[in-house]
Structure formats: C-alpha cells, structure tokens
C-alpha cells in the first residue's frame, strides 16, 4: 500500500470525559508505556494547564481511509467506538467543541515543563520561556511507517511556531519558540537487551528505527545526555534505570 500523504487532524483530548480517559488508557496499554499515569497524573496536569494532549485523526481525504480504520478496529476492538469532540479548552484557553464524532488512531502530548526527574538537568541549555516538551507520541501499529508520526510533529511545530496572536489564537494558547523531548538512546531502545527484556515480554515487535534516529531525521539535535537516569518498571516486575537523551528544535 502506498505511503499516506501527511493529512490528519489533531483534536484536543477532553480530560473531563470518561470516554476520552478510557480511550487514552487503552492506547497507552497498546503502546506499552505509561497507562497507569493517565489517571490521575495526566488529568491533574491537564487541569492545571501543564499538559495539552491531542488525538491523531485521519483526514477524510486520506486514500484508503476506511480500510485503514477497519484494520485499526480489528486489531483493537476495544477502540472501535467513535469519540466526540467535547474538549472545552485548549491549554486553559476556552474553545467551542465541534461535537463531531471521530476515531482516534493515536495521540501526542505537549507539556509546559519537563518531567520532574529532569528538573535541573536543562538549566542554561534551553530558553527560559517558550519551550514545549513533546511526549507520548503514539500511532496505531496498523498505520506506522506511513508518515503519520512525521505529520503530527510537523503540525505541532507549526502550532508552536505561530506568533501569539496569529490565526486568532490567544496569547495563552500554544505560541512558543522551541520544542524539546527526551528519549532513550538507540542502543537501549532497539538493541538486543531491549528486545529480550522489554519488547518480547510485552508481546510487541521491536521497532525498526529508534526514537533517537527518528527525531534526528526531523532536525532535532541532542543537547544533553543522562546515563542511567530514569527508573522504569519492566514487564517482569523489576525496575531498571534508563539512560536518556535530551533533544531540541528551534521552530521560531
């Protein structure tokens, strides 16, 4: 099947909706990371305007859209029911939800600050204002390697790069200058140890490309390395300290 042109919509996650919260938990379980953090951690951060999450939705114009959605629903039957656009704010800025039904095939988060374990690690390395941290980018396995993840990042970069008053967006919306993120280095993410101790026990295939490589291909550069930094639960019930790379990209 031909690669999908990067045409998609980003619809705000409604942290006050039981259906939206349940779907986010389901997708995080499918991803293999952070399902337990959705409630209460992500909800609490969204309430404070520290976390803005978007659903990834295929645009009507995408070729084979119906077949792609059917493949997703067959792989994840607990995600077969459409959600509705009900979020009444975006980054604490009031919005009028459209109410339209949609079927999310992924999600992504924008955070106003790094995770607590990174506090102090970026001092003097990033601007004091205008930085958004991207995290939790997930695309359904039935649609990966088709350019959707890149389209999501391009869309987010455009949102952050907007001047504070462009397109009628209030100053408090999403305007910024820099996008940052953290990710494990290549050898930890897709190496033999990760396959044996993480991906195989979860019943998930080892990714074909590491997050580090994927982001660097889009212009993100490493600005800090943190060896054995983040304690992470493993599928076998143990915990291991994961090394991290911090990457950034100036968008405005």
PDB file of C-alpha atoms in Angstrom:
ATOM      1  CA  UNK A   1       0.000   0.000   0.000  1.00  0.00           C
ATOM      2  CA  UNK A   2       1.360   3.434  -0.872  1.00  0.00           C
ATOM      3  CA  UNK A   3       2.573   5.781   1.829  1.00  0.00           C
ATOM      4  CA  UNK A   4      -0.110   8.061   3.212  1.00  0.00           C
ATOM      5  CA  UNK A   5       0.240  11.730   2.418  1.00  0.00           C
ATOM      6  CA  UNK A   6       0.608  13.683   5.656  1.00  0.00           C
ATOM      7  CA  UNK A   7      -3.025  14.684   6.031  1.00  0.00           C
ATOM      8  CA  UNK A   8      -4.502  14.451   9.505  1.00  0.00           C
ATOM      9  CA  UNK A   9      -6.344  16.373  12.177  1.00  0.00           C
ATOM     10  CA  UNK A  10      -5.377  16.958  15.805  1.00  0.00           C
ATOM     11  CA  UNK A  11      -8.372  17.080  18.163  1.00  0.00           C
ATOM     12  CA  UNK A  12      -7.878  18.072  21.819  1.00  0.00           C
ATOM     13  CA  UNK A  13      -8.174  15.352  24.455  1.00  0.00           C
ATOM     14  CA  UNK A  14     -11.031  16.003  26.883  1.00  0.00           C
ATOM     15  CA  UNK A  15      -9.653  15.081  30.294  1.00  0.00           C
ATOM     16  CA  UNK A  16     -13.120  15.574  31.822  1.00  0.00           C
ATOM     17  CA  UNK A  17     -14.675  12.875  29.610  1.00  0.00           C
ATOM     18  CA  UNK A  18     -14.782   9.284  30.880  1.00  0.00           C
ATOM     19  CA  UNK A  19     -14.774   8.038  27.289  1.00  0.00           C
ATOM     20  CA  UNK A  20     -11.701  10.105  26.379  1.00  0.00           C
ATOM     21  CA  UNK A  21      -9.844   8.995  29.517  1.00  0.00           C
ATOM     22  CA  UNK A  22     -10.684   5.323  28.957  1.00  0.00           C
ATOM     23  CA  UNK A  23      -9.522   5.512  25.331  1.00  0.00           C
ATOM     24  CA  UNK A  24      -6.264   7.155  26.368  1.00  0.00           C
ATOM     25  CA  UNK A  25      -5.614   4.338  28.852  1.00  0.00           C
ATOM     26  CA  UNK A  26      -6.362   1.762  26.137  1.00  0.00           C
ATOM     27  CA  UNK A  27      -3.943   3.373  23.695  1.00  0.00           C
ATOM     28  CA  UNK A  28      -1.209   3.665  26.303  1.00  0.00           C
ATOM     29  CA  UNK A  29      -1.603  -0.053  27.035  1.00  0.00           C
ATOM     30  CA  UNK A  30      -1.285  -0.746  23.319  1.00  0.00           C
ATOM     31  CA  UNK A  31       1.848   1.392  23.272  1.00  0.00           C
ATOM     32  CA  UNK A  32       3.351  -0.394  26.273  1.00  0.00           C
ATOM     33  CA  UNK A  33       4.154   2.746  28.283  1.00  0.00           C
ATOM     34  CA  UNK A  34       2.542   4.905  30.984  1.00  0.00           C
ATOM     35  CA  UNK A  35      -1.046   3.591  31.018  1.00  0.00           C
ATOM     36  CA  UNK A  36      -1.113   3.985  34.802  1.00  0.00           C
ATOM     37  CA  UNK A  37      -0.136   7.662  34.546  1.00  0.00           C
ATOM     38  CA  UNK A  38      -3.265   8.781  32.673  1.00  0.00           C
ATOM     39  CA  UNK A  39      -5.395   8.857  35.823  1.00  0.00           C
ATOM     40  CA  UNK A  40      -4.733  10.783  37.983  1.00  0.00           C
ATOM     41  CA  UNK A  41      -1.382  12.255  36.848  1.00  0.00           C
ATOM     42  CA  UNK A  42      -2.197  13.355  33.279  1.00  0.00           C
ATOM     43  CA  UNK A  43      -5.682  14.502  34.219  1.00  0.00           C
ATOM     44  CA  UNK A  44      -4.309  16.640  37.052  1.00  0.00           C
ATOM     45  CA  UNK A  45      -1.668  18.206  34.803  1.00  0.00           C
ATOM     46  CA  UNK A  46      -4.276  18.938  32.141  1.00  0.00           C
ATOM     47  CA  UNK A  47      -6.480  20.646  34.726  1.00  0.00           C
ATOM     48  CA  UNK A  48      -3.560  22.933  35.627  1.00  0.00           C
ATOM     49  CA  UNK A  49      -2.706  23.735  32.012  1.00  0.00           C
ATOM     50  CA  UNK A  50       0.624  21.912  32.232  1.00  0.00           C
ATOM     51  CA  UNK A  51      -0.286  19.207  29.714  1.00  0.00           C
ATOM     52  CA  UNK A  52      -2.153  19.559  26.422  1.00  0.00           C
ATOM     53  CA  UNK A  53      -2.951  16.346  24.594  1.00  0.00           C
ATOM     54  CA  UNK A  54      -4.231  15.800  21.085  1.00  0.00           C
ATOM     55  CA  UNK A  55      -5.857  12.848  19.394  1.00  0.00           C
ATOM     56  CA  UNK A  56      -4.490  11.921  15.972  1.00  0.00           C
ATOM     57  CA  UNK A  57      -7.347  11.580  13.480  1.00  0.00           C
ATOM     58  CA  UNK A  58      -7.115  10.612   9.815  1.00  0.00           C
ATOM     59  CA  UNK A  59      -8.390  13.295   7.473  1.00  0.00           C
ATOM     60  CA  UNK A  60     -11.267  12.379   5.169  1.00  0.00           C
ATOM     61  CA  UNK A  61      -9.025  12.987   2.154  1.00  0.00           C
ATOM     62  CA  UNK A  62      -6.530  10.224   3.008  1.00  0.00           C
ATOM     63  CA  UNK A  63      -6.599   7.396   0.437  1.00  0.00           C
ATOM     64  CA  UNK A  64      -7.886   4.072   1.788  1.00  0.00           C
ATOM     65  CA  UNK A  65      -9.055   5.809   4.959  1.00  0.00           C
ATOM     66  CA  UNK A  66     -11.928   3.380   5.539  1.00  0.00           C
ATOM     67  CA  UNK A  67      -9.695   0.334   5.096  1.00  0.00           C
ATOM     68  CA  UNK A  68      -7.111   1.774   7.458  1.00  0.00           C
ATOM     69  CA  UNK A  69      -9.678   2.492  10.141  1.00  0.00           C
ATOM     70  CA  UNK A  70     -11.125  -1.001   9.737  1.00  0.00           C
ATOM     71  CA  UNK A  71      -7.678  -2.533  10.216  1.00  0.00           C
ATOM     72  CA  UNK A  72      -7.225  -0.487  13.382  1.00  0.00           C
ATOM     73  CA  UNK A  73     -10.602  -1.563  14.768  1.00  0.00           C
ATOM     74  CA  UNK A  74      -9.908  -5.211  14.025  1.00  0.00           C
ATOM     75  CA  UNK A  75      -6.536  -5.014  15.796  1.00  0.00           C
ATOM     76  CA  UNK A  76      -8.028  -3.079  18.736  1.00  0.00           C
ATOM     77  CA  UNK A  77     -11.735  -3.965  19.022  1.00  0.00           C
ATOM     78  CA  UNK A  78     -11.976  -2.053  22.316  1.00  0.00           C
ATOM     79  CA  UNK A  79     -11.285   1.122  20.287  1.00  0.00           C
ATOM     80  CA  UNK A  80     -13.971   0.581  17.669  1.00  0.00           C
ATOM     81  CA  UNK A  81     -16.392   3.138  19.130  1.00  0.00           C
ATOM     82  CA  UNK A  82     -16.026   6.738  17.979  1.00  0.00           C
ATOM     83  CA  UNK A  83     -15.379   9.558  20.444  1.00  0.00           C
ATOM     84  CA  UNK A  84     -16.835  13.065  20.198  1.00  0.00           C
ATOM     85  CA  UNK A  85     -15.050  16.407  20.127  1.00  0.00           C
ATOM     86  CA  UNK A  86     -16.043  17.702  23.578  1.00  0.00           C
ATOM     87  CA  UNK A  87     -12.964  19.489  24.967  1.00  0.00           C
ATOM     88  CA  UNK A  88     -13.999  22.970  26.142  1.00  0.00           C
ATOM     89  CA  UNK A  89     -10.483  24.346  26.471  1.00  0.00           C
ATOM     90  CA  UNK A  90      -7.087  24.168  24.810  1.00  0.00           C
ATOM     91  CA  UNK A  91      -4.178  24.861  27.132  1.00  0.00           C
ATOM     92  CA  UNK A  92      -6.668  26.563  29.510  1.00  0.00           C
ATOM     93  CA  UNK A  93      -7.929  28.778  26.680  1.00  0.00           C
ATOM     94  CA  UNK A  94     -11.707  28.330  26.186  1.00  0.00           C
ATOM     95  CA  UNK A  95     -12.755  26.695  22.921  1.00  0.00           C
ATOM     96  CA  UNK A  96     -16.105  25.717  21.470  1.00  0.00           C
ATOM     97  CA  UNK A  97     -16.051  21.968  20.789  1.00  0.00           C
ATOM     98  CA  UNK A  98     -17.439  20.893  17.457  1.00  0.00           C
ATOM     99  CA  UNK A  99     -19.138  17.795  18.835  1.00  0.00           C
ATOM    100  CA  UNK A 100     -18.236  15.768  15.740  1.00  0.00           C
ATOM    101  CA  UNK A 101     -17.595  12.040  16.067  1.00  0.00           C
ATOM    102  CA  UNK A 102     -14.072  10.796  15.311  1.00  0.00           C
ATOM    103  CA  UNK A 103     -11.982   7.654  15.701  1.00  0.00           C
ATOM    104  CA  UNK A 104      -8.510   8.409  17.089  1.00  0.00           C
ATOM    105  CA  UNK A 105      -5.626   6.339  15.751  1.00  0.00           C
ATOM    106  CA  UNK A 106      -3.025   7.831  18.067  1.00  0.00           C
ATOM    107  CA  UNK A 107      -2.194  10.748  20.340  1.00  0.00           C
ATOM    108  CA  UNK A 108       0.547  13.137  21.378  1.00  0.00           C
ATOM    109  CA  UNK A 109       1.222  15.399  24.368  1.00  0.00           C
ATOM    110  CA  UNK A 110       2.634  18.907  24.717  1.00  0.00           C
ATOM    111  CA  UNK A 111       3.955  19.782  28.168  1.00  0.00           C
ATOM    112  CA  UNK A 112       4.922  23.176  29.555  1.00  0.00           C
ATOM    113  CA  UNK A 113       7.712  21.685  31.622  1.00  0.00           C
ATOM    114  CA  UNK A 114       9.910  18.600  31.570  1.00  0.00           C
ATOM    115  CA  UNK A 115       9.141  15.584  33.717  1.00  0.00           C
ATOM    116  CA  UNK A 116      10.065  16.052  37.398  1.00  0.00           C
ATOM    117  CA  UNK A 117      13.174  13.868  37.067  1.00  0.00           C
ATOM    118  CA  UNK A 118      14.587  16.337  34.529  1.00  0.00           C
ATOM    119  CA  UNK A 119      14.290  19.428  36.721  1.00  0.00           C
ATOM    120  CA  UNK A 120      17.742  20.999  36.935  1.00  0.00           C
ATOM    121  CA  UNK A 121      19.100  18.946  34.032  1.00  0.00           C
ATOM    122  CA  UNK A 122      18.386  21.632  31.432  1.00  0.00           C
ATOM    123  CA  UNK A 123      19.486  24.739  33.334  1.00  0.00           C
ATOM    124  CA  UNK A 124      21.188  27.122  30.908  1.00  0.00           C
ATOM    125  CA  UNK A 125      20.577  24.772  27.973  1.00  0.00           C
ATOM    126  CA  UNK A 126      17.104  25.974  26.914  1.00  0.00           C
ATOM    127  CA  UNK A 127      15.320  29.339  26.755  1.00  0.00           C
ATOM    128  CA  UNK A 128      13.570  30.318  29.970  1.00  0.00           C
ATOM    129  CA  UNK A 129      10.289  30.886  28.113  1.00  0.00           C
ATOM    130  CA  UNK A 130       8.555  29.457  25.055  1.00  0.00           C
ATOM    131  CA  UNK A 131       9.624  25.808  25.412  1.00  0.00           C
ATOM    132  CA  UNK A 132       7.200  22.933  24.932  1.00  0.00           C
ATOM    133  CA  UNK A 133       8.127  19.355  25.741  1.00  0.00           C
ATOM    134  CA  UNK A 134       6.702  16.745  23.389  1.00  0.00           C
ATOM    135  CA  UNK A 135       5.945  13.324  24.829  1.00  0.00           C
ATOM    136  CA  UNK A 136       3.798  10.227  24.433  1.00  0.00           C
ATOM    137  CA  UNK A 137       3.632  10.249  20.638  1.00  0.00           C
ATOM    138  CA  UNK A 138       1.730   7.126  19.623  1.00  0.00           C
ATOM    139  CA  UNK A 139       0.428   5.969  16.240  1.00  0.00           C
ATOM    140  CA  UNK A 140      -1.560   2.746  15.838  1.00  0.00           C
ATOM    141  CA  UNK A 141       0.747  -0.139  14.816  1.00  0.00           C
ATOM    142  CA  UNK A 142      -1.586  -0.770  11.883  1.00  0.00           C
ATOM    143  CA  UNK A 143      -0.594   2.613  10.398  1.00  0.00           C
ATOM    144  CA  UNK A 144       3.056   3.037  11.273  1.00  0.00           C
ATOM    145  CA  UNK A 145       5.765   3.629   8.655  1.00  0.00           C
ATOM    146  CA  UNK A 146       3.324   5.741   6.613  1.00  0.00           C
ATOM    147  CA  UNK A 147       4.432   9.245   7.551  1.00  0.00           C
ATOM    148  CA  UNK A 148       1.718   9.941  10.122  1.00  0.00           C
ATOM    149  CA  UNK A 149       4.143  10.468  13.000  1.00  0.00           C
ATOM    150  CA  UNK A 150       6.122  12.966  10.952  1.00  0.00           C
ATOM    151  CA  UNK A 151       2.895  14.713  10.007  1.00  0.00           C
ATOM    152  CA  UNK A 152       1.972  15.009  13.693  1.00  0.00           C
ATOM    153  CA  UNK A 153       5.332  16.571  14.533  1.00  0.00           C
ATOM    154  CA  UNK A 154       5.109  18.971  11.611  1.00  0.00           C
ATOM    155  CA  UNK A 155       1.625  20.018  12.728  1.00  0.00           C
ATOM    156  CA  UNK A 156       2.744  20.584  16.311  1.00  0.00           C
ATOM    157  CA  UNK A 157       5.796  22.537  15.196  1.00  0.00           C
ATOM    158  CA  UNK A 158       3.526  24.803  13.147  1.00  0.00           C
ATOM    159  CA  UNK A 159       1.261  25.388  16.147  1.00  0.00           C
ATOM    160  CA  UNK A 160       4.175  26.296  18.414  1.00  0.00           C
ATOM    161  CA  UNK A 161       5.785  28.485  15.738  1.00  0.00           C
ATOM    162  CA  UNK A 162       2.707  30.695  15.415  1.00  0.00           C
ATOM    163  CA  UNK A 163       3.070  34.238  16.695  1.00  0.00           C
ATOM    164  CA  UNK A 164       0.988  34.763  19.858  1.00  0.00           C
ATOM    165  CA  UNK A 165      -1.864  36.478  18.023  1.00  0.00           C
ATOM    166  CA  UNK A 166      -1.818  34.624  14.675  1.00  0.00           C
ATOM    167  CA  UNK A 167      -4.993  32.936  13.465  1.00  0.00           C
ATOM    168  CA  UNK A 168      -6.896  34.480  16.332  1.00  0.00           C
ATOM    169  CA  UNK A 169      -5.236  32.284  18.942  1.00  0.00           C
ATOM    170  CA  UNK A 170      -4.977  33.987  22.343  1.00  0.00           C
ATOM    171  CA  UNK A 171      -1.523  34.580  23.785  1.00  0.00           C
ATOM    172  CA  UNK A 172      -2.052  31.749  26.283  1.00  0.00           C
ATOM    173  CA  UNK A 173      -2.649  29.137  23.586  1.00  0.00           C
ATOM    174  CA  UNK A 174       0.358  27.378  22.060  1.00  0.00           C
ATOM    175  CA  UNK A 175       2.814  30.021  20.830  1.00  0.00           C
ATOM    176  CA  UNK A 176       6.447  29.240  21.639  1.00  0.00           C
ATOM    177  CA  UNK A 177       9.928  29.076  20.160  1.00  0.00           C
ATOM    178  CA  UNK A 178      11.430  25.689  20.971  1.00  0.00           C
ATOM    179  CA  UNK A 179      10.341  22.067  21.162  1.00  0.00           C
ATOM    180  CA  UNK A 180      12.231  19.676  23.424  1.00  0.00           C
ATOM    181  CA  UNK A 181      11.874  15.998  24.247  1.00  0.00           C
ATOM    182  CA  UNK A 182      13.575  13.103  25.954  1.00  0.00           C
ATOM    183  CA  UNK A 183      14.115   9.610  24.607  1.00  0.00           C
ATOM    184  CA  UNK A 184      16.347   6.595  25.296  1.00  0.00           C
ATOM    185  CA  UNK A 185      19.423   6.255  23.090  1.00  0.00           C
ATOM    186  CA  UNK A 186      19.287   3.980  20.070  1.00  0.00           C
ATOM    187  CA  UNK A 187      21.140   1.059  21.621  1.00  0.00           C
ATOM    188  CA  UNK A 188      18.779   0.904  24.601  1.00  0.00           C
ATOM    189  CA  UNK A 189      15.592   1.334  22.584  1.00  0.00           C
ATOM    190  CA  UNK A 190      16.078  -1.243  19.823  1.00  0.00           C
ATOM    191  CA  UNK A 191      19.131  -3.231  20.891  1.00  0.00           C
ATOM    192  CA  UNK A 192      19.244  -6.920  21.844  1.00  0.00           C
ATOM    193  CA  UNK A 193      18.765  -6.194  25.566  1.00  0.00           C
ATOM    194  CA  UNK A 194      15.617  -4.149  24.931  1.00  0.00           C
ATOM    195  CA  UNK A 195      14.196  -6.872  22.676  1.00  0.00           C
ATOM    196  CA  UNK A 196      14.763  -9.617  25.237  1.00  0.00           C
ATOM    197  CA  UNK A 197      13.776  -7.700  28.361  1.00  0.00           C
ATOM    198  CA  UNK A 198      11.124  -5.272  27.168  1.00  0.00           C
ATOM    199  CA  UNK A 199       9.553  -5.796  23.755  1.00  0.00           C
ATOM    200  CA  UNK A 200       9.356  -9.606  23.733  1.00  0.00           C
ATOM    201  CA  UNK A 201       7.788  -9.871  27.237  1.00  0.00           C
ATOM    202  CA  UNK A 202       5.164  -7.316  26.171  1.00  0.00           C
ATOM    203  CA  UNK A 203       4.414  -9.289  23.030  1.00  0.00           C
ATOM    204  CA  UNK A 204       5.321  -6.284  20.897  1.00  0.00           C
ATOM    205  CA  UNK A 205       7.703  -6.177  17.927  1.00  0.00           C
ATOM    206  CA  UNK A 206      10.985  -4.347  18.340  1.00  0.00           C
ATOM    207  CA  UNK A 207      10.711  -1.005  16.498  1.00  0.00           C
ATOM    208  CA  UNK A 208      12.516  -0.877  13.171  1.00  0.00           C
ATOM    209  CA  UNK A 209      14.002   2.522  13.963  1.00  0.00           C
ATOM    210  CA  UNK A 210      14.836   4.099  17.308  1.00  0.00           C
ATOM    211  CA  UNK A 211      13.165   7.245  18.565  1.00  0.00           C
ATOM    212  CA  UNK A 212      16.576   8.913  18.629  1.00  0.00           C
ATOM    213  CA  UNK A 213      17.141   8.306  14.926  1.00  0.00           C
ATOM    214  CA  UNK A 214      13.563   9.203  14.023  1.00  0.00           C
ATOM    215  CA  UNK A 215      13.675  12.601  15.738  1.00  0.00           C
ATOM    216  CA  UNK A 216      17.150  13.411  14.456  1.00  0.00           C
ATOM    217  CA  UNK A 217      15.928  12.812  10.922  1.00  0.00           C
ATOM    218  CA  UNK A 218      13.443  15.629  11.540  1.00  0.00           C
ATOM    219  CA  UNK A 219      16.015  18.142  12.654  1.00  0.00           C
ATOM    220  CA  UNK A 220      16.148  17.542  16.411  1.00  0.00           C
ATOM    221  CA  UNK A 221      19.609  17.652  17.982  1.00  0.00           C
ATOM    222  CA  UNK A 222      20.937  16.174  21.217  1.00  0.00           C
ATOM    223  CA  UNK A 223      21.776  18.815  23.808  1.00  0.00           C
ATOM    224  CA  UNK A 224      22.275  16.633  26.897  1.00  0.00           C
ATOM    225  CA  UNK A 225      22.987  13.003  27.802  1.00  0.00           C
ATOM    226  CA  UNK A 226      21.836  11.480  31.098  1.00  0.00           C
ATOM    227  CA  UNK A 227      23.242   7.994  31.794  1.00  0.00           C
ATOM    228  CA  UNK A 228      21.107   5.530  33.796  1.00  0.00           C
ATOM    229  CA  UNK A 229      18.741   8.342  34.705  1.00  0.00           C
ATOM    230  CA  UNK A 230      15.095   7.239  34.829  1.00  0.00           C
ATOM    231  CA  UNK A 231      13.871   4.287  36.960  1.00  0.00           C
ATOM    232  CA  UNK A 232      11.423   2.430  34.714  1.00  0.00           C
ATOM    233  CA  UNK A 233       9.150  -0.536  35.542  1.00  0.00           C
ATOM    234  CA  UNK A 234       9.874  -3.577  33.413  1.00  0.00           C
ATOM    235  CA  UNK A 235       7.429  -6.234  32.195  1.00  0.00           C
ATOM    236  CA  UNK A 236       8.943  -8.827  34.539  1.00  0.00           C
ATOM    237  CA  UNK A 237       8.033  -6.710  37.555  1.00  0.00           C
ATOM    238  CA  UNK A 238      11.518  -5.334  38.147  1.00  0.00           C
ATOM    239  CA  UNK A 239      12.897  -1.841  37.596  1.00  0.00           C
ATOM    240  CA  UNK A 240      15.818  -0.619  35.546  1.00  0.00           C
ATOM    241  CA  UNK A 241      17.453   2.779  35.185  1.00  0.00           C
ATOM    242  CA  UNK A 242      17.016   4.006  31.624  1.00  0.00           C
ATOM    243  CA  UNK A 243      19.586   6.367  30.048  1.00  0.00           C
ATOM    244  CA  UNK A 244      18.104   9.426  28.363  1.00  0.00           C
ATOM    245  CA  UNK A 245      18.995  11.805  25.583  1.00  0.00           C
ATOM    246  CA  UNK A 246      17.522  15.320  25.580  1.00  0.00           C
ATOM    247  CA  UNK A 247      16.824  16.759  22.119  1.00  0.00           C
ATOM    248  CA  UNK A 248      15.551  20.121  20.906  1.00  0.00           C
ATOM    249  CA  UNK A 249      14.498  22.001  17.792  1.00  0.00           C
ATOM    250  CA  UNK A 250      14.051  25.753  17.421  1.00  0.00           C
ATOM    251  CA  UNK A 251      10.821  26.419  15.481  1.00  0.00           C
ATOM    252  CA  UNK A 252      10.516  30.219  15.721  1.00  0.00           C
TER     253      UNK A 252
END
